[in-house]
Coordinates of C-alpha atoms in Angstrom, one line a residue:
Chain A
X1 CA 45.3 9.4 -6.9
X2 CA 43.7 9.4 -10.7
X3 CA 44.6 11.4 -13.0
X4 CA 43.5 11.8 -16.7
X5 CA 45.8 13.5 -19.4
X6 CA 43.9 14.3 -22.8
X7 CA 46.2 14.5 -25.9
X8 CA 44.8 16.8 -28.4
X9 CA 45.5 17.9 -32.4
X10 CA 46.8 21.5 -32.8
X11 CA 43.8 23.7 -34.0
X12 CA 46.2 24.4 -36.9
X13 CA 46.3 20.6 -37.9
X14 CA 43.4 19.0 -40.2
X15 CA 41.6 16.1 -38.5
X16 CA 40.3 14.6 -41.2
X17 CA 39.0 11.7 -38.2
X18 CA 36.7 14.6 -36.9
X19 CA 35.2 15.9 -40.2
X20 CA 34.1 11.8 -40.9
X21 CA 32.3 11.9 -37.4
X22 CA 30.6 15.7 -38.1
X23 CA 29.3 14.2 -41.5
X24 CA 28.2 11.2 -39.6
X25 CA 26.4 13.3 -37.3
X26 CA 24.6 15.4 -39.9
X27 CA 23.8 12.1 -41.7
X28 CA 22.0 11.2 -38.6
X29 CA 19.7 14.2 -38.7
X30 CA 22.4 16.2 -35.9
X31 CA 22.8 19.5 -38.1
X32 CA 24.8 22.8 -36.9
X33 CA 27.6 20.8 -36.0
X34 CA 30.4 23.3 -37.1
X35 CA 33.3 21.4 -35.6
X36 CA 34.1 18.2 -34.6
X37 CA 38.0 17.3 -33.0
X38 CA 39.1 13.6 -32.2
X39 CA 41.4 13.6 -29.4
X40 CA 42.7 10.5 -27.0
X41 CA 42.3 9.9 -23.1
X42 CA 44.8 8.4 -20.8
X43 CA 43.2 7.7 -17.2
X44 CA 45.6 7.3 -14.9
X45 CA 45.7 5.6 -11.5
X46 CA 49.0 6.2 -9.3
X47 CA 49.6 5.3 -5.6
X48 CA 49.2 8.1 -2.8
X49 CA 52.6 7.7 -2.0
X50 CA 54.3 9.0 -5.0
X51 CA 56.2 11.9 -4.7
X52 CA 56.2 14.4 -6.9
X53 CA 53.6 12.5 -9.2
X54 CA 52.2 15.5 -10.9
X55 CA 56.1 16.5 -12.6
X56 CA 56.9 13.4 -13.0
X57 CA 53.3 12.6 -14.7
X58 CA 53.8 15.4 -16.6
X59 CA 57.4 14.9 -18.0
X60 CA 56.3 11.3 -18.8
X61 CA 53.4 12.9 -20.9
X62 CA 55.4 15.0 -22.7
X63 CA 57.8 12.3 -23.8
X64 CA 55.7 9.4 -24.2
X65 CA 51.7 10.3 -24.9
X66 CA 51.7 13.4 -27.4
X67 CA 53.7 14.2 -30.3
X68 CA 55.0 17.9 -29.4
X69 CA 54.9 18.9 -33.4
X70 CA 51.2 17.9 -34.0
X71 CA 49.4 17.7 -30.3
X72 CA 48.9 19.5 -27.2
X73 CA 48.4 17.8 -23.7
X74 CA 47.0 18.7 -20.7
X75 CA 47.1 17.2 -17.2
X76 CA 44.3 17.2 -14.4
X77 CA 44.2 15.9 -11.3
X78 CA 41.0 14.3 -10.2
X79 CA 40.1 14.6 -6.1
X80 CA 37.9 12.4 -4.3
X81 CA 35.0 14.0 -5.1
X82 CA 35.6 14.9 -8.6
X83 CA 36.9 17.8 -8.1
X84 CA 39.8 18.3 -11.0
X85 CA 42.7 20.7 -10.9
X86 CA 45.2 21.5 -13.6
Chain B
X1 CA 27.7 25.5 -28.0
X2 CA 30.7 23.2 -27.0
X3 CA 30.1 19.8 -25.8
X4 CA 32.7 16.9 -25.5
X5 CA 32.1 13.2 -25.5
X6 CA 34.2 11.1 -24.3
X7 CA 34.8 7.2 -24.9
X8 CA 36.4 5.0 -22.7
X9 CA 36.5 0.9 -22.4
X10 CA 33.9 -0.8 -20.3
X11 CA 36.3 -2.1 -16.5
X12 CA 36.1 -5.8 -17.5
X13 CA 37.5 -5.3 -21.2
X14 CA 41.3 -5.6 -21.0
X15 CA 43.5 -2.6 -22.2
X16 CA 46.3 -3.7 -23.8
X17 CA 47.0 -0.1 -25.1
X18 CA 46.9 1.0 -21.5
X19 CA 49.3 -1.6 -19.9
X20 CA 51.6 -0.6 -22.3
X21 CA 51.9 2.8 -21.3
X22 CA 52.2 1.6 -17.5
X23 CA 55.1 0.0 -18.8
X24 CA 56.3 3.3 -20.6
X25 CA 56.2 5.3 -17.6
X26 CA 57.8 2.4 -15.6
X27 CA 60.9 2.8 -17.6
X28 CA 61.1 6.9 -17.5
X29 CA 60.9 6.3 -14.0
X30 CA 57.8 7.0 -13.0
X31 CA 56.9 4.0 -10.4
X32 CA 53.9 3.3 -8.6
X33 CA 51.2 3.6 -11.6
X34 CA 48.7 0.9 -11.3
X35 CA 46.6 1.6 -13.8
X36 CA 46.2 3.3 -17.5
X37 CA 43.3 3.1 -19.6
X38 CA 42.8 4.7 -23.0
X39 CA 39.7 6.3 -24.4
X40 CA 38.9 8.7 -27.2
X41 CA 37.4 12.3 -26.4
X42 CA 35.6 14.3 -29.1
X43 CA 35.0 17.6 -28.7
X44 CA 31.6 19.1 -30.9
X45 CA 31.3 22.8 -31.4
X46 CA 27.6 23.0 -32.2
X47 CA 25.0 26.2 -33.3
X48 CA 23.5 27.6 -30.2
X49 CA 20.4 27.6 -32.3
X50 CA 20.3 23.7 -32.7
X51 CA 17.1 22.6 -30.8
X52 CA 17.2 19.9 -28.6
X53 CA 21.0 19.6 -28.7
X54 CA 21.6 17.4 -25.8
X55 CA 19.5 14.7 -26.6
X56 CA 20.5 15.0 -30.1
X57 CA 23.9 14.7 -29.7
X58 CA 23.7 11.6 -27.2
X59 CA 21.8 9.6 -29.4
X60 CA 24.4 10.2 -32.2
X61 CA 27.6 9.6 -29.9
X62 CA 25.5 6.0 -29.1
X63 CA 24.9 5.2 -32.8
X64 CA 28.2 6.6 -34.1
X65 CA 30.7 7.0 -31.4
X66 CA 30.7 3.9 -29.0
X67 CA 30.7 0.4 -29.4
X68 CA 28.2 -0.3 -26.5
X69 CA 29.4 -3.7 -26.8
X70 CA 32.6 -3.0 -25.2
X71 CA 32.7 1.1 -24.2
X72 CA 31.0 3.4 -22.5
X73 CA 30.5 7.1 -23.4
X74 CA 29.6 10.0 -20.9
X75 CA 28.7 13.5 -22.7
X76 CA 29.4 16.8 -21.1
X77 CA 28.6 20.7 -22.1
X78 CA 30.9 23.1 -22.0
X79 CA 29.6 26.2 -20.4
X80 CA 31.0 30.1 -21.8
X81 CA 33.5 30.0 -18.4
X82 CA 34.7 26.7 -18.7
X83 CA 32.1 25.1 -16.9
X84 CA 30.8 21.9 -17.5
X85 CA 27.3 19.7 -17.0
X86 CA 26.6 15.8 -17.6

């Protein structure tokens, strides 16, 4: 089973990561880029046999990938096909 | 126009950051994780009225975004539902 969690700043946080990369890109001749956000990726790949893997995938999240005061998370579950569900 | 682009390592580059986090979730009890691997996503909010946009925006995530030495990037668009095209 894969799944992929992606960690996120709160739109009320600054990202001053992001505003770099949206200069960048204008600097490269990519204008009418209003917004750019930097966030993270963690692909996951667990064994079929796991019980209750999308909890405990999700507790584990929560406590070790995003830093509740500054970043969100979300969770999906990737099928064979590439299907995805939340 | 919302497009994302995300950023991970190439399969044969090691991820040290990754097998770390294995070992996180080991020890809050999550078992039978095989694999993590981290990336960066970056999410654009662009003008609808930016010509070209797509092509635009890959050649910019190659130049700026990913180290084609090592990573590999994949860009997606964001429809107005939520859905999403390569």
């Amino acid at each position: 089973m894969r799944a992929r969690v992606t960690v996120t700043l709160k739109r009320e946080v600054l990202d001053p990561q992001g505003e770099a990369i949206r200069r960048g890109f204008d600097a490269l001749g990519l204008q009418g880029v209003r917004e750019v956000r930097v966030g993270k990726v963690i692909e996951v790949e667990l064994d079929d046999a796991v019980a209750d893997a999308p909890r405990l995938l999700r507790e584990a999240a929560d406590k070790l990938l995003a830093n509740p005061v500054m970043e969100d998370f979300a969770v999906e579950f990737i099928g064979p096909e590439g299907t995805t569900t939340k």
